[in-house]
Short mmCIF file of C-alpha atoms in Angstrom, two decimals:
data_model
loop_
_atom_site.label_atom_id
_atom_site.label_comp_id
_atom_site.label_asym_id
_atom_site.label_seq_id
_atom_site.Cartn_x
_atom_site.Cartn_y
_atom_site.Cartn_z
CA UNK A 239 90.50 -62.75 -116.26
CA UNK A 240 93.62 -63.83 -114.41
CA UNK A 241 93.66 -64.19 -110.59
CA UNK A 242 93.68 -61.01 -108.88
CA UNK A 243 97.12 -60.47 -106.94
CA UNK A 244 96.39 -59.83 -103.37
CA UNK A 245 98.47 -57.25 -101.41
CA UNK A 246 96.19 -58.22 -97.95
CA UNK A 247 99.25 -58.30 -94.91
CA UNK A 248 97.56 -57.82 -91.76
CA UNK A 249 99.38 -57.52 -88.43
CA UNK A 250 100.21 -61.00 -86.53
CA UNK A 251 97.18 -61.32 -84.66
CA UNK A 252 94.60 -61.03 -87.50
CA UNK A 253 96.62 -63.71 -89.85
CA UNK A 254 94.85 -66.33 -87.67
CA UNK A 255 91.21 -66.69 -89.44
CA UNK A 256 89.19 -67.62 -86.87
CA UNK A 257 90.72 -64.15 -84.62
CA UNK A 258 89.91 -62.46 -87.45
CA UNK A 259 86.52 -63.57 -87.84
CA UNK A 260 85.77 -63.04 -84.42
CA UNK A 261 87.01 -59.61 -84.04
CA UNK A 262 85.29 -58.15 -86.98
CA UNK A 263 82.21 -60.12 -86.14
CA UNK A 264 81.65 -59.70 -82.31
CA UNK A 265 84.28 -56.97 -81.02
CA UNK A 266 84.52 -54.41 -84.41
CA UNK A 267 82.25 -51.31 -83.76
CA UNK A 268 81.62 -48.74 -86.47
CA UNK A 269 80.20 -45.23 -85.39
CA UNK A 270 79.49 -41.89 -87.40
CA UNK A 271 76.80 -43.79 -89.91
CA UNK A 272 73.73 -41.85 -90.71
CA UNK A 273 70.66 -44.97 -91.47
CA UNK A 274 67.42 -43.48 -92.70
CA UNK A 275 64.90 -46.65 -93.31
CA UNK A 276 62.36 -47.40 -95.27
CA UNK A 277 59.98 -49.75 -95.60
CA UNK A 278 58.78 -51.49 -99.06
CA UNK A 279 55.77 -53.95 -99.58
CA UNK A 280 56.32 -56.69 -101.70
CA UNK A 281 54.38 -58.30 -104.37
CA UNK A 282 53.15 -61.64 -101.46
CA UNK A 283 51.96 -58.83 -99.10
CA UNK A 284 55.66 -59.21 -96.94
CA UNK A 285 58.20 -56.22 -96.16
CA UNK A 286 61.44 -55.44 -96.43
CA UNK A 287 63.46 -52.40 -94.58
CA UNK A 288 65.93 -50.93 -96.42
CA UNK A 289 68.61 -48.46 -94.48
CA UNK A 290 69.95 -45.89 -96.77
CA UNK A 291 73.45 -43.74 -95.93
CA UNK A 292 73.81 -40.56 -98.08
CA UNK A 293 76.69 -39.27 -99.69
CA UNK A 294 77.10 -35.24 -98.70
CA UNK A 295 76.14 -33.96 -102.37
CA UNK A 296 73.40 -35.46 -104.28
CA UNK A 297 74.45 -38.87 -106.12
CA UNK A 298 73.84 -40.47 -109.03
CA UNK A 299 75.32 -43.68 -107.83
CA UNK A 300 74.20 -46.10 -105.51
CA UNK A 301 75.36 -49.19 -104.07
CA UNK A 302 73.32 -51.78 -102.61
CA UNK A 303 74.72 -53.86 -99.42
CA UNK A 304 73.12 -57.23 -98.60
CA UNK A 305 74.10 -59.10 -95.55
CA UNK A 306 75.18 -62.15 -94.51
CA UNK A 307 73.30 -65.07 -92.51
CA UNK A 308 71.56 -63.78 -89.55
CA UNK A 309 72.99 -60.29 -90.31
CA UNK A 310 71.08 -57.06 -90.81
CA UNK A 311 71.95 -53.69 -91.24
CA UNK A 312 73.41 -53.06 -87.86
CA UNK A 313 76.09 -55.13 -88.55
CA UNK A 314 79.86 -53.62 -88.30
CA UNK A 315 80.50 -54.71 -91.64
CA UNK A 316 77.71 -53.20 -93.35
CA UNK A 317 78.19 -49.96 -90.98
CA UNK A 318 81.85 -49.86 -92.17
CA UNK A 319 80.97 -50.48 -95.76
CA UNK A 320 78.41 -47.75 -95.87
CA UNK A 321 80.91 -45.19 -94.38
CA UNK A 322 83.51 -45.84 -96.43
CA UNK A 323 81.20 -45.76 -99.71
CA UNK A 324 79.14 -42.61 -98.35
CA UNK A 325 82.40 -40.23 -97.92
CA UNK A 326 83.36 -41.31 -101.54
CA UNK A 327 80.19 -40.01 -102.86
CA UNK A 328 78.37 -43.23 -103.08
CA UNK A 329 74.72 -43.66 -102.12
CA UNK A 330 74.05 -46.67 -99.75
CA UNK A 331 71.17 -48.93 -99.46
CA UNK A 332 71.52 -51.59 -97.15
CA UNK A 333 68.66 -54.29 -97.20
CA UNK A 334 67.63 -56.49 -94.34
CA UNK A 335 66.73 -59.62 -95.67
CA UNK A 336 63.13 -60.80 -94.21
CA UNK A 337 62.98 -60.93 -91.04
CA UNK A 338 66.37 -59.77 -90.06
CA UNK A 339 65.50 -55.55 -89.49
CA UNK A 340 64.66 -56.52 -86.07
CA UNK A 341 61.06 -57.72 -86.47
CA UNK A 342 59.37 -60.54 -87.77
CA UNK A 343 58.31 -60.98 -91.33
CA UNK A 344 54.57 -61.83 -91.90
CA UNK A 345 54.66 -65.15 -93.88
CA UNK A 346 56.08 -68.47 -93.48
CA UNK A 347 58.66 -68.44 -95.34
CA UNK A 348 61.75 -66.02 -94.66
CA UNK A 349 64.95 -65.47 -96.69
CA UNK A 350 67.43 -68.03 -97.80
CA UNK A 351 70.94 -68.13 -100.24
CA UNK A 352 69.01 -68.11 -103.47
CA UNK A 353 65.88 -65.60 -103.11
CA UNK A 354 66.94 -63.28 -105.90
CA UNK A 355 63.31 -62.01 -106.55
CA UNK A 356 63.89 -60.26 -103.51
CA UNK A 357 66.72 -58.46 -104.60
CA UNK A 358 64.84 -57.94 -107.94
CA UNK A 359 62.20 -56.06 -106.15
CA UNK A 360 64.49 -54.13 -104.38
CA UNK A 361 65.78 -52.94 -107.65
CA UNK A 362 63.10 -52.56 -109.22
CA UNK A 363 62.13 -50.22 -106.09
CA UNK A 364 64.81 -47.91 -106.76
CA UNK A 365 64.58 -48.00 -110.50
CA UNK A 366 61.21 -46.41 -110.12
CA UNK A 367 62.76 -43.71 -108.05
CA UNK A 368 64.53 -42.24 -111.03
CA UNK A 369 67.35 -40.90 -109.56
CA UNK A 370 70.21 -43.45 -109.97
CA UNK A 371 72.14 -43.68 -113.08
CA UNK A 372 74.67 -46.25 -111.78
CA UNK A 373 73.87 -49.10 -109.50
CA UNK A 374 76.74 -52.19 -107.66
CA UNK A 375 75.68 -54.68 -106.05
CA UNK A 376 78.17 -55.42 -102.04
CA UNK A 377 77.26 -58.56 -100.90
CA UNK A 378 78.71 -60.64 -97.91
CA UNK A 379 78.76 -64.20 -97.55
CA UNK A 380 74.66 -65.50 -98.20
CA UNK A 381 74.42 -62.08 -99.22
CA UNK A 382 77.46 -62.43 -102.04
CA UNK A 383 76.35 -65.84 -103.28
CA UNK A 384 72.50 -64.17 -103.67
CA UNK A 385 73.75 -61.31 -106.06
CA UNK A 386 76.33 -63.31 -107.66
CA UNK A 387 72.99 -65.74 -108.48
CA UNK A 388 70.89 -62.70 -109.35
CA UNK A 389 73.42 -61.96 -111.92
CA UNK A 390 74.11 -65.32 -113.79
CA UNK A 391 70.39 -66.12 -113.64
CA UNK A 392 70.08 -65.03 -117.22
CA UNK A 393 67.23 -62.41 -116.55
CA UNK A 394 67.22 -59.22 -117.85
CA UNK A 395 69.65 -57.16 -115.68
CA UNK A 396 69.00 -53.74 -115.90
CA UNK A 397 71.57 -51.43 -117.44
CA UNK A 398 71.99 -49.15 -114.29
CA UNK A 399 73.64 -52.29 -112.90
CA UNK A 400 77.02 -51.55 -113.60
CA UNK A 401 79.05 -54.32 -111.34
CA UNK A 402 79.37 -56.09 -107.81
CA UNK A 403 81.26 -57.11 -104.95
CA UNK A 404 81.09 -60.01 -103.19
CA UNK A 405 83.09 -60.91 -100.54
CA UNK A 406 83.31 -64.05 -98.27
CA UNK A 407 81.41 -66.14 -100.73
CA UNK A 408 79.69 -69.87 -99.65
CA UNK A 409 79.88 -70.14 -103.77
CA UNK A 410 79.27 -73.83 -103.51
CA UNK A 411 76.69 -74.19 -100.54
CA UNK A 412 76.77 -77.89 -99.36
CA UNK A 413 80.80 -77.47 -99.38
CA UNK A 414 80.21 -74.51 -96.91
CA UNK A 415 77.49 -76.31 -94.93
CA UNK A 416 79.87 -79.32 -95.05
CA UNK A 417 82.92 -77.08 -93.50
CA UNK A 418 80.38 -75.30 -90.89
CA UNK A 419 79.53 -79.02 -89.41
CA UNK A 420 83.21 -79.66 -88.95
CA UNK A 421 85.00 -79.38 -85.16
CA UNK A 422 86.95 -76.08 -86.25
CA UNK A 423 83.57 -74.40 -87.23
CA UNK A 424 81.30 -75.91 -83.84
CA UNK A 425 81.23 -72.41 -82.10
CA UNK A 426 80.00 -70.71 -84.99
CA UNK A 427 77.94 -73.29 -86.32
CA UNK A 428 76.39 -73.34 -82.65
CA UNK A 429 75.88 -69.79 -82.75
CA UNK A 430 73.97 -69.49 -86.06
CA UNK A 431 71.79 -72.51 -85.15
CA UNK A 432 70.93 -71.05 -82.06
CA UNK A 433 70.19 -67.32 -83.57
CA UNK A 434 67.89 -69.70 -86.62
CA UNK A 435 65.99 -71.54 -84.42
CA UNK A 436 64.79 -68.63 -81.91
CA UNK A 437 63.61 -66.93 -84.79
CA UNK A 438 61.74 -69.90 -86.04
CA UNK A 439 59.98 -70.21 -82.19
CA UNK A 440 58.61 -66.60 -83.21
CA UNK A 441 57.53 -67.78 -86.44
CA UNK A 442 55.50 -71.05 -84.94
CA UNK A 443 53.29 -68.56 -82.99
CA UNK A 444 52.03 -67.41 -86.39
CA UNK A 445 51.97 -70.61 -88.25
CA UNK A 446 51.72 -73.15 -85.70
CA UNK A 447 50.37 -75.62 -87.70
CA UNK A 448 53.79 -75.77 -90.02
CA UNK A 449 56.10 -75.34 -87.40
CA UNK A 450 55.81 -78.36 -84.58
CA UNK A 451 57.41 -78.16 -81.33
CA UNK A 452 58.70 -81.70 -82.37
CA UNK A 453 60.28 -80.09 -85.69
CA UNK A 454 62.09 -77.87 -83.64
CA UNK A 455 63.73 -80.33 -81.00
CA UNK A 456 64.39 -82.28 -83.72
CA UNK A 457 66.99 -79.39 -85.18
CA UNK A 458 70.65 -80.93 -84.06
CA UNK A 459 72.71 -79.01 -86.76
CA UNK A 460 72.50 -76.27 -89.52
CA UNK A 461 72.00 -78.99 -92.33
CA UNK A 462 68.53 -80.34 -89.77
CA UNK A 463 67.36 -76.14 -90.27
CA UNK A 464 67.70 -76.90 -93.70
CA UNK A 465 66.06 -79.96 -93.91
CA UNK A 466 62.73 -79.34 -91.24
CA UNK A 467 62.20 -75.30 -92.16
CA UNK A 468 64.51 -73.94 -95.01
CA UNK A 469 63.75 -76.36 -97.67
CA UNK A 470 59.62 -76.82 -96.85
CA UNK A 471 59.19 -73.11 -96.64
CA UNK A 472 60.99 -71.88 -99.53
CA UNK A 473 59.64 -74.99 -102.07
CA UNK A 474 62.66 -77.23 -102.25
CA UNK A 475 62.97 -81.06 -101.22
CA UNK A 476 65.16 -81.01 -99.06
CA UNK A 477 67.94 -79.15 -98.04
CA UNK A 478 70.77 -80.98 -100.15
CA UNK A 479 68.15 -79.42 -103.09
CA UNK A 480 67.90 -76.12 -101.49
CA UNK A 481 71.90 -76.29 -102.05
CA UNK A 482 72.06 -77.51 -105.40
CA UNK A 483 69.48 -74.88 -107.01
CA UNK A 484 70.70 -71.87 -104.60
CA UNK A 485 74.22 -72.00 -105.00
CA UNK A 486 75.62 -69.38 -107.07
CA UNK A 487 78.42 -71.05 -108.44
CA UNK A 488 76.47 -72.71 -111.43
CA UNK A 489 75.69 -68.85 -112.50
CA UNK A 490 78.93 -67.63 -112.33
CA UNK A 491 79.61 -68.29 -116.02
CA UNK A 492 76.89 -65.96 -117.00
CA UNK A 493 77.57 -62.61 -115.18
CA UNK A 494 77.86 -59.68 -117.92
CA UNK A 495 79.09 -57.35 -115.47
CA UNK A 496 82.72 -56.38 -114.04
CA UNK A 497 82.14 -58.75 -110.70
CA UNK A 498 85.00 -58.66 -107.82
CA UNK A 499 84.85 -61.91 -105.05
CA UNK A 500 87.33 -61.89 -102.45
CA UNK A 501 87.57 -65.16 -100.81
CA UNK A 502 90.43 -65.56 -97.86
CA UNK A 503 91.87 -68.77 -98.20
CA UNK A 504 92.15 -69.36 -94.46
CA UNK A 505 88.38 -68.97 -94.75
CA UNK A 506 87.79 -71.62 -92.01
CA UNK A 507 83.72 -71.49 -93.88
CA UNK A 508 84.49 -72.01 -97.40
CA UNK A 509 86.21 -75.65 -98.68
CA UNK A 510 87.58 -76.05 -102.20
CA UNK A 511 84.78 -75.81 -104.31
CA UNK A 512 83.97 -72.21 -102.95
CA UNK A 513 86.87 -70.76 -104.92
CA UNK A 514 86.16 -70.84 -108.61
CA UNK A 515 89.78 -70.33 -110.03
CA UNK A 516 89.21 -72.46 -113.38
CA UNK A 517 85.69 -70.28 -113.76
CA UNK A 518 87.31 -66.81 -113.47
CA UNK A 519 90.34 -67.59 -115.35
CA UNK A 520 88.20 -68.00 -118.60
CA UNK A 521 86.14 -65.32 -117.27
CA UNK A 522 85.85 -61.70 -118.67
CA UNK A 523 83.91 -60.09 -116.17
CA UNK A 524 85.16 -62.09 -113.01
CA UNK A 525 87.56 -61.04 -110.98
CA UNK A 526 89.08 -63.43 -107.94
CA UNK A 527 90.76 -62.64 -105.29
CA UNK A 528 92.54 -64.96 -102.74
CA UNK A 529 94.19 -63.45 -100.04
CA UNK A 530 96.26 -65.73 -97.62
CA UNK A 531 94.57 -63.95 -94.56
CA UNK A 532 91.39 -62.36 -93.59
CA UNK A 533 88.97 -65.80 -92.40
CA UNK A 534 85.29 -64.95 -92.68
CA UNK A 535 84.32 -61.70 -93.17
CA UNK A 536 87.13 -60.66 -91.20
CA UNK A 537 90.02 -58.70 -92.87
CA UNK A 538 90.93 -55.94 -90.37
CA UNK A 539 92.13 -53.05 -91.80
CA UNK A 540 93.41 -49.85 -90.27
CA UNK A 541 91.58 -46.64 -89.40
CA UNK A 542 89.33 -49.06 -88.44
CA UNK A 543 88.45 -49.67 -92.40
CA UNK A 544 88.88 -53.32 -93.54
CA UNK A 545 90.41 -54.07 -96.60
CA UNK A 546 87.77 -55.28 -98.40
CA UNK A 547 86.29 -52.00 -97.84
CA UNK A 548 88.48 -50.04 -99.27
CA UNK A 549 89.13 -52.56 -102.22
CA UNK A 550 85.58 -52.51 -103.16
CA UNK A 551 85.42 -48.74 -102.94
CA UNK A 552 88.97 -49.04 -105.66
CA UNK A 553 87.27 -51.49 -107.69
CA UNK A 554 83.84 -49.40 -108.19
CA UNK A 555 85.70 -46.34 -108.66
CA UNK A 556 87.70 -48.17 -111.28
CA UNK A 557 84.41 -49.36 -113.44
CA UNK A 558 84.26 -47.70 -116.93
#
């Protein structure tokens, strides 16, 4: 398909990425969001909580919202998404990745950019509760790249999977991990490694024999996570392979179903190889978007409704 025109204006303050990454990140608060959780048990013994928002009459359509890195369901953009989708009639299930729902998952390894299998359980889940005719997959950022994957992995997708939105995509993953270790990127970059590496001093009490103190003070940047934890827990190399075989951008080609990304191109995480013109211009089924504005996950919108939001509610109401 050809690139999707953009109409994305925000006011003055929120054309600067990194503001607008910020604000919808640390200062954004979305209220009046009903979460019911579950819990499901997965095939290696682990867990998973899912938070599910309810439309007011009983749906036959269902969205499913995974997060970003180090997000959960808390987070103002999955709040926000879930609102938005629930008044339109939508049901919402948001899934905390392992170990993100606000307590520890049991194993040794945790989540990561490429763990589809999760996301197939999940599915599978709700396939078995017969009530869904239609299913989309919402993904943001780790979370996009991860369904985008899912979809161009060749499996069998099942038919209630009707399309997806992914927004803020790392697409190519060592060309994200290479912007995140740049000077413009330290504060975040800082942030995440600090958020990664607390988590991992709650996993050594359980597995102290993987995790050594000296592994840990040994973690100087995002790519060292990768390299000392990611990449031995998950069975990759190293982390430069945990890149190569999770990033989503080798799948793309495959997807069979309508797929929206939206990718800001003052996205101050995402470098050149994270927006897949030459892909989705060949494409059927992708759709890109590229607005000038919106940074990270950021996109402010008014009525305190981003505009991703409401362009992923237009684009699933527009499926056929």
């Amino acid at each position: 398909m050809p690139l999707v025109d953009s109409s994305y204006n925000p006011p003055l303050f929120f054309k600067n990425g990194h503001l607008s990454t910020i604000y919808a990140g640390l200062i954004r608060k979305v209220h009046g969001v009903e979460q019911i959780r579950t819990r499901i048990t997965l095939a290696d013994s682990d867990f998973l909580d899912l938070d599910w928002s309810y439309a007011s009459t009983a749906s036959k359509k269902l969205v499913i919202i995974i997060h970003g890195l180090e997000g959960s369901s808390k987070r103002a953009y999955i709040r926000g998404s879930a609102k938005i989708l629930s008044e339109a009639g939508y049901d919402v299930c948001a899934i905390n990745l392992r170990g993100c729902s606000g307590e520890a998952n049991k194993l040794y390894r945790s989540y990561h950019s490429g763990a589809t299998d999760d996301l197939a359980s999940v599915i599978t889940y709700i396939l078995q509760l017969a009530k869904y005719e239609d299913i989309y997959l919402h993904g943001f950022s780790l979370g996009g790249n991860l369904l985008l994957k899912y979809l161009g992995e060749q499996r069998e997708i099942p038919s209630e999977i009707k399309g997806a939105v992914a927004i803020s995509v790392p697409c190519q993953l060592a060309d994200s991990l290479e912007q995140l270790l740049r000077f413009k990127n330290a504060l975040y970059a800082k942030r995440f490694k600090g958020n990664l590496i607390e988590k991992l001093r709650l996993k050594q009490q359980l597995y102290p024999e993987f995790i050594l103190d000296n592994d840990i003070e040994n973690i100087k940047t995002l790519k060292d996570f990768d390299d000392i934890y990611t990449s031995k827990a998950h069975g990759f190399k190293d982390a430069m392979d945990y890149y190569s075989q999770s990033s989503s951008l080798q799948f793309l080609e495959y997807i069979k179903v309508p797929t929206l990304i939206i990718n800001a191109l003052n996205d101050s995480f995402l470098g050149k190889e994270c927006y897949p013109v030459d892909i989705a211009q060949k494409h059927k089924n992708l759709y890109l978007e590229l607005p000038k504005y919106g940074g990270h996950v950021g996109f402010y919108g008014e009525n305190n409704f981003t505009y991703t939001e409401k362009r992923t509610l237009e684009f699933l109401d527009n499926i056929v």
